[in-house]
XYZ file of C-alpha atoms in Angstrom:
695
model
C 0.028 0.111 0.086
C 1.256 3.414 -1.109
C 2.347 5.744 1.906
C 0.503 9.052 2.121
C 2.484 12.293 2.475
C 1.672 12.415 5.987
C 3.263 8.927 6.349
C 6.424 10.262 4.627
C 6.580 13.343 7.040
C 6.195 11.069 9.889
C 9.292 9.008 8.606
C 11.330 11.945 8.288
C 10.409 13.064 11.855
C 11.290 9.502 13.252
C 14.549 9.671 11.384
C 15.654 12.996 12.775
C 14.671 11.769 16.436
C 16.531 8.649 15.820
C 19.739 10.424 14.874
C 19.389 12.567 17.882
C 18.989 9.368 20.112
C 21.987 7.675 18.537
C 24.049 10.745 18.943
C 22.824 11.083 22.771
C 23.825 7.448 23.251
C 27.390 7.867 21.735
C 27.794 11.010 23.817
C 27.042 9.146 27.082
C 29.379 6.241 26.081
C 32.144 8.720 25.573
C 31.718 10.645 28.542
C 31.782 7.491 30.562
C 35.170 6.844 29.686
C 37.333 8.143 32.713
C 40.073 10.732 32.321
C 42.859 9.006 34.338
C 45.546 11.703 34.282
C 45.664 14.740 36.177
C 47.916 17.004 33.848
C 45.904 16.597 30.609
C 42.659 17.034 32.551
C 43.834 20.547 33.731
C 44.701 21.541 30.310
C 41.422 20.379 28.798
C 39.662 22.167 31.453
C 41.437 25.361 30.625
C 40.558 25.052 26.938
C 36.823 24.166 27.972
C 36.464 27.316 30.243
C 38.050 29.656 27.427
C 35.895 28.205 24.804
C 32.645 28.561 26.936
C 33.681 32.032 27.978
C 34.067 33.108 24.286
C 30.854 31.572 23.221
C 28.786 33.245 26.018
C 30.246 36.604 25.000
C 29.647 36.105 21.232
C 26.158 34.719 21.587
C 25.157 37.519 23.682
C 26.361 39.739 20.725
C 24.690 37.744 18.257
C 21.395 37.486 19.944
C 21.225 41.309 20.777
C 21.559 41.830 16.952
C 19.085 39.036 16.227
C 16.413 40.378 18.624
C 16.623 43.914 16.885
C 16.382 42.276 13.510
C 13.410 40.201 14.642
C 11.516 43.230 15.669
C 12.206 44.853 12.325
C 11.032 41.676 10.409
C 7.717 41.698 12.506
C 6.976 45.308 12.102
C 7.823 45.253 8.352
C 5.641 42.384 7.551
C 2.883 43.262 9.889
C 2.355 46.477 7.684
C 2.859 44.816 4.329
C 1.428 41.353 4.814
C -0.590 41.193 7.989
C -0.090 39.765 11.495
C -0.344 36.081 10.235
C 2.819 36.129 7.893
C 4.647 38.457 10.260
C 4.634 36.056 13.311
C 5.346 33.137 11.266
C 8.437 34.630 9.614
C 9.638 36.157 12.764
C 9.203 32.747 14.699
C 10.970 31.033 12.005
C 13.802 33.735 12.037
C 14.306 33.029 15.910
C 14.092 29.268 15.818
C 16.396 29.213 12.937
C 18.866 31.267 14.755
C 18.512 29.184 17.880
C 18.877 26.180 16.032
C 22.165 27.253 14.353
C 23.423 28.418 17.559
C 22.639 25.102 19.349
C 24.372 23.349 16.494
C 27.420 25.298 17.141
C 27.260 24.586 20.953
C 26.792 20.810 20.541
C 29.822 20.658 18.255
C 32.101 22.555 20.591
C 31.030 20.934 23.828
C 31.552 17.373 22.685
C 35.036 18.310 21.119
C 36.451 19.862 24.480
C 35.523 16.649 26.148
C 36.692 14.326 23.567
C 40.127 15.839 23.018
C 41.659 15.013 26.534
C 40.231 11.263 26.119
C 41.730 11.048 22.726
C 45.038 12.111 23.842
C 45.204 9.606 26.666
C 43.921 6.952 24.472
C 46.682 7.895 21.964
C 49.099 6.095 24.282
C 47.385 2.710 23.246
C 48.107 3.331 19.639
C 46.816 5.095 16.533
C 43.612 2.853 15.939
C 42.261 3.458 19.382
C 42.824 7.305 19.375
C 41.279 7.262 15.791
C 38.127 5.319 16.952
C 37.581 7.778 20.038
C 38.103 10.888 17.884
C 35.706 9.761 15.315
C 33.033 8.861 17.951
C 33.368 12.442 19.147
C 33.030 13.528 15.464
C 30.046 11.208 15.035
C 28.222 12.825 17.865
C 28.398 16.332 16.174
C 27.481 15.080 12.880
C 24.492 13.357 13.577
C 23.253 16.147 16.105
C 23.740 18.926 13.505
C 22.070 16.863 10.759
C 19.179 15.511 12.923
C 18.621 19.049 14.465
C 18.377 20.587 11.008
C 15.906 18.114 9.580
C 13.894 18.008 12.853
C 13.532 21.897 12.693
C 12.631 21.636 8.894
C 9.904 18.782 9.329
C 8.216 20.328 12.268
C 7.847 23.616 10.687
C 6.547 22.092 7.495
C 4.075 19.813 9.162
C 3.188 22.964 10.979
C 2.605 25.448 8.134
C 2.672 23.242 5.120
C 4.209 26.252 3.242
C 7.894 26.552 2.264
C 7.502 30.225 1.803
C 6.256 30.703 5.370
C 9.584 29.099 6.382
C 11.840 31.536 4.684
C 12.508 33.244 8.126
C 13.879 29.846 9.350
C 16.679 29.696 6.791
C 17.478 33.316 7.185
C 17.730 33.031 11.074
C 20.099 29.944 10.598
C 22.268 31.848 7.766
C 22.644 34.755 10.001
C 23.910 32.963 13.295
C 26.153 30.662 11.013
C 27.582 34.070 9.554
C 28.271 35.419 12.808
C 29.685 32.084 14.232
C 31.963 31.496 11.202
C 33.077 35.268 11.293
C 33.689 35.374 15.131
C 34.941 32.041 15.682
C 37.251 32.246 12.497
C 38.723 35.627 13.618
C 39.392 34.275 17.071
C 40.929 31.004 16.180
C 43.281 32.363 13.547
C 44.225 35.311 15.423
C 45.216 33.126 18.372
C 47.027 30.601 15.981
C 48.928 32.965 13.793
C 50.094 34.975 16.883
C 50.990 31.925 18.875
C 53.085 30.501 15.612
C 54.868 33.918 14.881
C 56.237 34.439 18.440
C 56.530 30.718 19.547
C 57.928 29.085 16.413
C 59.585 31.934 14.585
C 60.902 34.268 17.245
C 61.314 31.925 20.207
C 61.931 28.702 18.402
C 59.719 26.642 20.631
C 57.689 23.834 19.259
C 53.860 24.090 18.431
C 51.688 23.771 21.478
C 54.644 24.202 23.796
C 53.348 24.979 27.360
C 55.631 28.024 27.645
C 53.957 29.896 25.010
C 51.296 32.120 26.766
C 49.077 31.802 23.589
C 49.011 28.001 23.605
C 45.556 27.758 25.329
C 44.037 30.589 23.259
C 45.141 28.550 20.132
C 43.390 25.356 21.311
C 40.475 27.323 22.394
C 40.247 28.811 18.737
C 40.113 25.170 17.388
C 36.870 24.619 19.090
C 35.045 27.931 18.778
C 36.116 28.143 15.076
C 36.320 24.660 13.575
C 33.610 23.020 15.752
C 31.116 25.797 16.820
C 31.522 27.700 13.663
C 31.525 24.618 11.523
C 28.429 23.165 13.429
C 26.431 26.441 12.712
C 27.643 26.639 9.190
C 26.889 23.159 8.187
C 23.345 23.441 10.171
C 22.616 26.321 7.906
C 24.000 24.659 4.765
C 21.664 21.638 5.528
C 18.645 23.920 6.088
C 18.986 26.232 3.064
C 19.782 23.491 0.713
C 16.745 21.321 1.548
C 14.289 24.254 2.131
C 15.592 26.125 -1.223
C 14.448 22.880 -3.135
C 11.099 22.754 -1.223
C 10.505 26.479 -1.818
C 11.330 26.117 -5.630
C 8.923 23.219 -6.097
C 6.182 25.094 -4.346
C 6.579 28.003 -6.680
C 6.728 26.240 -9.879
C 3.386 26.293 -11.699
C 3.322 24.186 -15.237
C 0.096 24.331 -16.883
C -0.741 21.102 -18.798
C 1.862 18.931 -17.046
C 0.083 15.788 -15.928
C 3.049 14.634 -13.849
C 3.556 17.873 -12.131
C -0.250 18.351 -11.307
C 0.087 14.885 -9.639
C 3.373 15.181 -7.883
C 4.005 18.636 -6.894
C 2.950 17.923 -3.351
C 5.429 14.987 -3.291
C 8.164 17.061 -4.795
C 8.051 19.587 -2.067
C 8.356 17.025 0.684
C 11.044 14.799 -1.276
C 14.071 16.918 -0.092
C 13.076 16.001 3.437
C 12.632 12.258 2.722
C 16.213 12.540 1.200
C 17.435 13.928 4.453
C 15.579 11.225 6.410
C 17.135 8.494 4.506
C 20.622 10.115 4.972
C 20.350 9.999 8.808
C 19.800 6.456 8.842
C 22.519 5.784 6.174
C 25.038 7.883 8.278
C 24.403 5.892 11.519
C 24.951 2.595 9.506
C 27.914 4.068 7.683
C 29.738 5.131 10.924
C 30.191 1.474 11.895
C 32.509 0.946 8.625
C 35.086 3.600 10.013
C 37.758 0.967 10.862
C 41.561 1.219 10.132
C 43.288 -1.979 9.206
C 46.868 -2.178 9.824
C 48.186 -1.334 6.278
C 45.476 1.471 5.465
C 45.731 5.131 5.673
C 43.670 6.988 8.159
C 41.720 8.859 5.530
C 40.896 5.410 4.025
C 39.451 4.429 7.174
C 37.354 7.543 7.387
C 36.332 7.218 3.516
C 35.012 3.771 4.170
C 32.448 5.292 6.191
C 31.672 7.892 3.629
C 31.245 5.454 0.849
C 29.017 2.874 2.917
C 26.711 6.068 3.732
C 26.619 7.108 -0.025
C 25.888 3.658 -1.039
C 23.093 3.183 1.420
C 21.659 6.513 0.492
C 21.728 5.844 -3.188
C 19.518 2.557 -2.529
C 17.307 4.469 -0.277
C 16.720 7.295 -2.776
C 15.699 4.967 -5.368
C 12.943 3.536 -3.085
C 11.898 7.061 -2.236
C 11.728 8.036 -5.955
C 9.703 4.762 -6.759
C 7.084 5.368 -4.054
C 7.120 9.192 -3.839
C 7.962 10.514 -7.350
C 6.246 7.881 -9.424
C 9.534 6.083 -10.180
C 10.702 8.773 -12.362
C 14.251 7.748 -13.418
C 15.169 11.412 -14.245
C 14.682 12.454 -10.619
C 16.688 9.394 -9.495
C 19.654 10.426 -11.775
C 19.416 13.861 -10.227
C 20.024 12.375 -7.010
C 22.923 10.468 -8.268
C 24.403 13.553 -9.860
C 24.369 15.284 -6.479
C 26.138 12.273 -4.862
C 28.820 12.315 -7.633
C 29.462 15.942 -7.444
C 30.024 15.618 -3.801
C 32.583 12.631 -4.178
C 34.429 14.569 -6.815
C 34.579 17.600 -4.562
C 36.040 15.511 -1.552
C 38.688 13.900 -3.927
C 39.767 17.167 -5.447
C 40.107 18.751 -1.877
C 42.068 15.842 -0.746
C 44.361 16.059 -3.656
C 45.210 19.646 -3.168
C 45.577 19.410 0.639
C 46.927 15.796 1.450
C 50.716 15.207 2.051
C 50.420 12.260 -0.294
C 50.025 14.147 -3.496
C 52.326 16.469 -5.411
C 50.840 20.070 -4.669
C 51.723 19.875 -0.850
C 55.146 18.351 -1.557
C 56.057 21.083 -4.248
C 54.879 23.783 -1.823
C 57.114 22.348 0.772
C 60.044 22.190 -1.849
C 59.562 25.737 -2.700
C 60.044 26.489 1.147
C 63.857 25.898 0.566
C 64.125 29.086 -1.324
C 62.311 31.244 1.356
C 58.828 32.395 2.440
C 58.164 34.096 -0.839
C 58.338 31.101 -3.165
C 56.434 29.071 -0.667
C 53.491 31.787 -0.792
C 53.856 31.873 -4.611
C 53.594 28.237 -5.089
C 50.760 27.845 -2.574
C 48.909 30.620 -4.252
C 49.208 29.076 -7.485
C 47.911 25.575 -6.421
C 45.141 27.348 -4.589
C 43.917 29.033 -7.843
C 44.357 25.812 -9.842
C 42.257 24.025 -7.471
C 39.239 26.110 -8.536
C 38.805 24.875 -12.010
C 37.966 21.307 -11.664
C 35.304 21.837 -8.872
C 33.790 24.471 -11.382
C 33.774 22.074 -14.150
C 32.212 19.486 -11.900
C 29.654 22.175 -10.739
C 28.716 23.047 -14.036
C 28.557 19.505 -15.384
C 26.118 18.665 -12.580
C 24.006 21.658 -13.308
C 23.729 20.698 -17.128
C 23.095 17.150 -16.577
C 20.435 17.431 -13.694
C 18.573 20.383 -15.646
C 18.686 18.715 -18.892
C 17.767 15.113 -17.922
C 14.767 16.710 -15.848
C 13.837 19.218 -18.646
C 13.347 16.674 -21.196
C 11.843 13.921 -19.059
C 9.231 15.997 -17.284
C 7.979 18.031 -20.482
C 10.532 20.333 -21.722
C 9.777 23.084 -19.174
C 12.761 25.317 -17.697
C 11.172 25.593 -14.118
C 11.121 21.579 -14.013
C 14.627 21.660 -15.155
C 15.643 23.893 -12.331
C 13.887 21.526 -9.937
C 16.171 18.853 -11.076
C 19.355 21.085 -10.027
C 17.458 21.698 -6.668
C 17.111 17.843 -6.007
C 20.933 17.352 -7.049
C 21.810 19.946 -4.431
C 19.404 18.189 -1.854
C 21.110 14.836 -2.544
C 24.483 16.196 -1.509
C 22.688 16.311 1.955
C 23.121 12.516 2.033
C 26.770 12.979 3.220
C 26.130 15.924 5.738
C 26.162 13.813 8.826
C 29.173 11.731 7.735
C 30.924 14.859 6.460
C 30.515 16.524 9.715
C 31.673 13.579 11.591
C 34.945 13.439 9.477
C 35.417 17.216 9.793
C 34.963 17.237 13.672
C 37.539 14.696 13.933
C 40.181 17.381 12.798
C 39.830 19.771 15.765
C 39.434 16.901 18.209
C 42.783 15.458 17.037
C 44.395 18.876 16.832
C 43.411 19.492 20.504
C 44.620 16.127 21.535
C 47.993 16.768 19.875
C 48.277 19.914 21.832
C 47.244 18.383 25.033
C 49.788 15.628 24.528
C 52.649 18.006 23.988
C 51.729 20.079 26.898
C 51.505 17.051 29.163
C 54.901 15.901 28.087
C 53.803 12.714 26.558
C 56.672 10.495 25.175
C 58.106 11.608 21.695
C 56.855 8.131 19.885
C 53.203 8.886 20.971
C 53.174 12.342 19.436
C 55.266 11.403 16.388
C 53.233 8.093 15.653
C 49.877 8.771 16.602
C 48.907 12.483 17.537
C 50.946 13.993 14.712
C 49.450 11.908 11.923
C 45.875 12.144 13.261
C 46.461 15.935 13.181
C 47.782 16.214 9.615
C 44.806 14.112 8.517
C 42.605 16.489 10.330
C 43.778 19.340 8.296
C 42.509 17.543 5.122
C 39.304 16.571 6.719
C 38.446 20.131 7.628
C 39.429 21.135 3.991
C 37.155 18.499 2.686
C 34.268 19.918 4.598
C 34.802 23.250 3.520
C 34.901 22.203 -0.137
C 31.723 20.171 0.303
C 29.940 23.041 1.873
C 31.048 25.631 -0.624
C 29.890 23.022 -3.523
C 26.550 22.519 -2.005
C 26.183 26.372 -1.351
C 26.850 27.235 -5.189
C 23.932 24.782 -5.991
C 21.557 25.914 -3.329
C 22.278 29.597 -4.026
C 21.299 28.732 -7.706
C 18.222 27.184 -6.510
C 17.442 30.403 -4.086
C 18.176 32.481 -7.190
C 15.443 30.610 -9.344
C 13.016 31.009 -6.524
C 13.755 34.732 -6.271
C 13.306 35.027 -10.090
C 9.957 33.373 -9.777
C 8.871 35.478 -6.968
C 9.473 38.735 -9.146
C 8.363 37.267 -12.388
C 5.138 39.034 -12.100
C 6.768 42.282 -12.408
C 9.956 41.373 -14.046
C 9.457 38.366 -16.563
C 13.060 38.279 -17.418
C 16.333 39.407 -16.007
C 18.247 40.648 -18.826
C 21.997 40.496 -18.325
C 22.719 43.165 -20.920
C 20.504 45.602 -18.852
C 22.843 48.425 -17.356
C 20.832 47.883 -14.056
C 21.426 44.251 -14.074
C 25.120 44.665 -14.962
C 25.415 47.265 -12.176
C 24.127 44.533 -9.539
C 26.275 41.922 -11.011
C 29.377 44.113 -10.520
C 28.422 44.973 -6.985
C 27.547 41.289 -6.216
C 30.948 39.829 -7.752
C 32.684 42.625 -5.738
C 31.087 41.693 -2.322
C 32.834 38.679 -1.386
C 36.234 40.438 -1.870
C 35.132 43.493 0.093
C 33.665 41.036 2.734
C 36.674 38.826 3.303
C 39.123 41.866 3.207
C 37.463 42.752 6.619
C 38.064 39.313 7.756
C 41.729 39.175 6.815
C 42.320 42.467 8.514
C 40.415 41.409 11.511
C 42.923 38.330 11.756
C 45.710 40.562 11.492
C 44.683 42.900 14.184
C 43.795 39.905 16.581
C 47.270 38.287 15.732
C 49.094 41.583 16.447
C 47.414 41.875 19.769
C 48.515 38.182 20.716
C 51.978 38.766 19.511
C 52.454 41.945 21.703
C 51.027 40.118 24.710
C 53.198 37.034 24.174
C 56.278 39.246 23.826
C 55.397 41.250 26.832
C 55.158 38.240 28.953
C 58.497 36.899 27.670
C 60.007 40.273 28.651
C 58.360 40.601 31.947
C 58.757 36.893 32.827
C 62.198 35.791 31.469
C 61.809 32.556 33.454
C 59.076 31.436 31.147
C 61.306 29.971 28.614
C 63.569 28.316 31.101
C 60.533 26.822 32.856
C 61.020 28.587 36.126
C 57.887 31.097 35.649
C 54.369 30.154 34.497
C 52.815 31.999 31.580
C 49.383 33.826 31.948
C 47.161 31.889 29.609
C 43.902 33.617 30.677
C 45.353 37.093 29.506
C 45.954 35.907 26.106
C 42.546 34.234 26.034
C 40.832 37.375 27.138
C 42.854 39.736 24.685
C 41.878 37.608 21.456
C 38.222 37.262 22.695
C 37.782 41.053 22.811
C 39.613 41.636 19.493
C 37.473 38.909 17.824
C 33.986 40.313 19.149
C 35.143 43.831 18.206
C 35.735 42.968 14.740
C 32.610 40.903 14.332
C 29.871 43.259 13.594
C 31.088 45.029 10.528
C 31.199 42.065 8.242
C 27.848 40.891 9.271
C 26.362 44.338 8.446
C 27.904 44.261 5.166
C 26.205 40.909 4.358
C 22.812 42.067 5.561
C 22.597 45.715 4.329
C 24.158 45.380 0.888
C 21.378 43.323 -0.577
C 18.709 45.550 1.028
C 20.492 48.734 -0.113
C 20.538 47.354 -3.841
C 17.086 46.012 -3.843
C 15.490 49.254 -2.421
C 17.578 51.649 -4.335
C 18.372 50.208 -7.674
C 15.536 47.813 -7.710
C 14.752 43.913 -7.838
C 16.277 43.579 -11.214
C 19.565 44.831 -9.851
C 19.227 42.666 -6.847
C 18.923 39.660 -9.033
C 22.188 40.721 -10.717
C 23.869 41.028 -7.411
C 22.797 37.408 -6.422
C 24.261 36.046 -9.514
C 27.352 38.027 -8.872
C 27.903 36.867 -5.398
C 27.673 33.033 -6.428
C 29.909 33.574 -9.539
C 32.770 35.248 -7.635
C 32.124 33.524 -4.092
C 32.482 30.102 -5.107
C 35.820 30.236 -6.662
C 37.285 32.566 -4.271
C 36.112 30.409 -1.306
C 37.749 27.303 -2.829
C 40.950 29.109 -3.635
C 41.156 30.402 -0.094
C 40.327 27.045 1.796
C 42.057 24.605 -0.439
C 45.209 26.929 -0.679
C 45.206 27.431 3.013
C 45.034 23.532 3.838
C 47.860 22.902 1.319
C 50.084 25.587 3.082
C 49.260 24.021 6.492
C 50.215 20.508 5.290
C 53.185 21.696 3.412
C 54.523 22.860 6.828
C 53.621 19.436 8.432
C 55.446 17.718 5.688
C 58.517 19.463 6.615
C 58.055 18.736 10.161
C 58.055 15.265 9.610
C 61.772 15.527 8.749
C 61.681 16.558 5.121
C 63.885 19.462 3.762
C 65.710 19.763 7.120
C 62.646 19.286 9.416
C 61.620 21.365 12.366
C 63.817 24.519 12.953
C 65.138 24.529 9.315
C 65.087 27.524 7.100
C 62.575 25.732 4.845
C 60.420 25.091 7.974
C 60.611 28.825 8.940
C 59.428 29.665 5.371
C 56.591 27.156 5.566
C 55.588 28.659 8.853
C 54.940 31.950 7.203
C 53.179 30.377 4.278
C 51.007 28.522 6.927
C 50.269 31.871 8.636
C 48.803 33.460 5.516
C 46.965 30.169 4.881
C 45.409 30.076 8.457
C 43.525 33.405 7.654
C 42.249 32.176 4.397
C 41.401 28.650 5.128
C 39.672 29.112 8.425
C 38.528 32.620 8.565
C 37.896 34.224 5.210
C 37.188 31.508 2.927
C 34.615 29.656 5.091
C 32.744 32.708 5.781
C 31.760 33.212 2.070
C 29.537 30.128 2.243
C 27.124 31.861 4.893
C 27.735 35.104 3.103
C 26.235 33.795 -0.216
C 23.250 32.226 1.648
C 22.577 35.510 3.846
C 22.612 37.630 0.739
C 20.093 35.157 -1.021
C 17.732 34.441 1.877
C 17.369 38.121 2.998
C 16.621 38.900 -0.576
C 13.827 36.484 -0.840
C 12.554 37.504 2.572
C 12.143 41.048 1.695
C 11.432 40.888 -1.966
C 7.733 41.547 -1.670
C 8.238 44.718 0.166
C 10.899 45.705 -2.468
C 8.419 45.090 -5.203
C 5.757 47.204 -3.437
C 8.336 49.949 -2.947
C 9.543 49.765 -6.616
C 5.859 49.863 -7.833
C 4.948 52.861 -5.657
C 8.093 54.856 -6.845
C 7.738 54.293 -10.719
């Protein structure tokens, strides 16, 4: 017997709750593992306290801004659309903001408790530490994906209108932007400052307890790579799924028997994809095991491949029962999976020590920091091309096959692209699990160093785990950026449909549209310039503080005096929060200004411009930065003179540049693109009224 739409919605709800329960059980089992050594526990507690202090102050700033914006949204839509629309959009905005914040907190809180347990377990060998770190990552991955899916299905079951849920994706996008920007500035300000004074000036190792910035550096891994990443991927999940639902609800095709019958199913289909993916991720997590001769990444990829295969089978079942067995829709889901896998592979190729780009950047370090930076920049630029071709191929294939299969209608072709984007969600839980492994192992390596663990444990266990963590974090950013491009294209299609009653077409040779395109293409550059400057200012503050402590407490370097870790944590916290607001305002105000001053056509051009420049810029920054980082680690393994050599010093400088691009500026472009698109859709009706009133 065929399932009703309500049955499918219940299935999605049960899947989301199952993911949360599984994450809760894994968290319970993880926290039951005792911390048996005093020194690592003290260090972990200091990292945990610093992380919590930053998050409290950051979220106070975020929700103050969000509360003001919620009032503006309610008032604006109360007068333009009535009380019903106003409260739905405002409630959605607040719930989306809270959901994104909770996702970030979940990621951070499990990481700061798994790090010390992973460090201690590292004494038993590589595989035990890997299993524990990945278990911590699984808690984050399933929690984030399940929370996002739960919010979507509950709201849809309540409102049964994707348009009424636009506030939800805007709230999630806004908090994601804040979390990525604030956490990114903090983590890289602390990291760069600690490296410049510790490694370059004082000549002490990374994570040396004599460095006053070492705790701030480890705090940064959690507030940036865990809290920021959790909020970012929550938002990516929500926006990608809801943009497909929104487009499906807006498509009107007269004369299409298929669309008349399956339109309601097409709206729910992205949620069903997410529900299947949650269950596939739970099963896939059991496949992450490292055999004696396998690479760490291979062990992690086994879980990813298992998840993808199970999802692909589940998607066929969903297409058969929900979408009438339409083969074109199923192919669209496979296209999304293939795009994701290629993005993962390309990112690993350019950032892993196994391949030539990292080795060549390391080799270039022999002739100084200048050639290191030039070579790293070259590979970062090169890394853009293949993902671009993959995304374009996916767009053409998914559009074309759906266009011809469902009646040669362009809107239905766009729905094919939306399905491909939604199918990339099949890997979200597993991708986040693999990503969260990175900061956990990074912190574990720092705790092992500061606790004085033996050289063999650090060299054979925590260092290799940390090096792979750099690649896993880069993979996640590439995945998020790729899905952002497809989701943003879907959002643009929805925006274009919403304004089609007044502007049937957006002509690319129209001077107004071209003006919007230029502004939009310039926006990611202008936005990231503030973030790069902010990292520089935060790093400068840390450098000055560490130098001051070395001057005033000369016994620090000889182990006779203790550094003041808390002072460095407080300084970088204040600096990161001080720099937070301007980039957020740029993202929120620019589309509103263009829409109300130049009109909806110009805003359509801006949305395209942001996508066209934001995608390659984000890839270049994140992949290039990851390559610089692992080139440094490649040298630290003993190549080209090893630690302390001239090549190593040059590589540290390159890594310093890459830190700001890969963990602050590049990842923040993803929520920037979403915020610009979602706020445009949210306010487009008011913009149209304003335009018609003034012409």
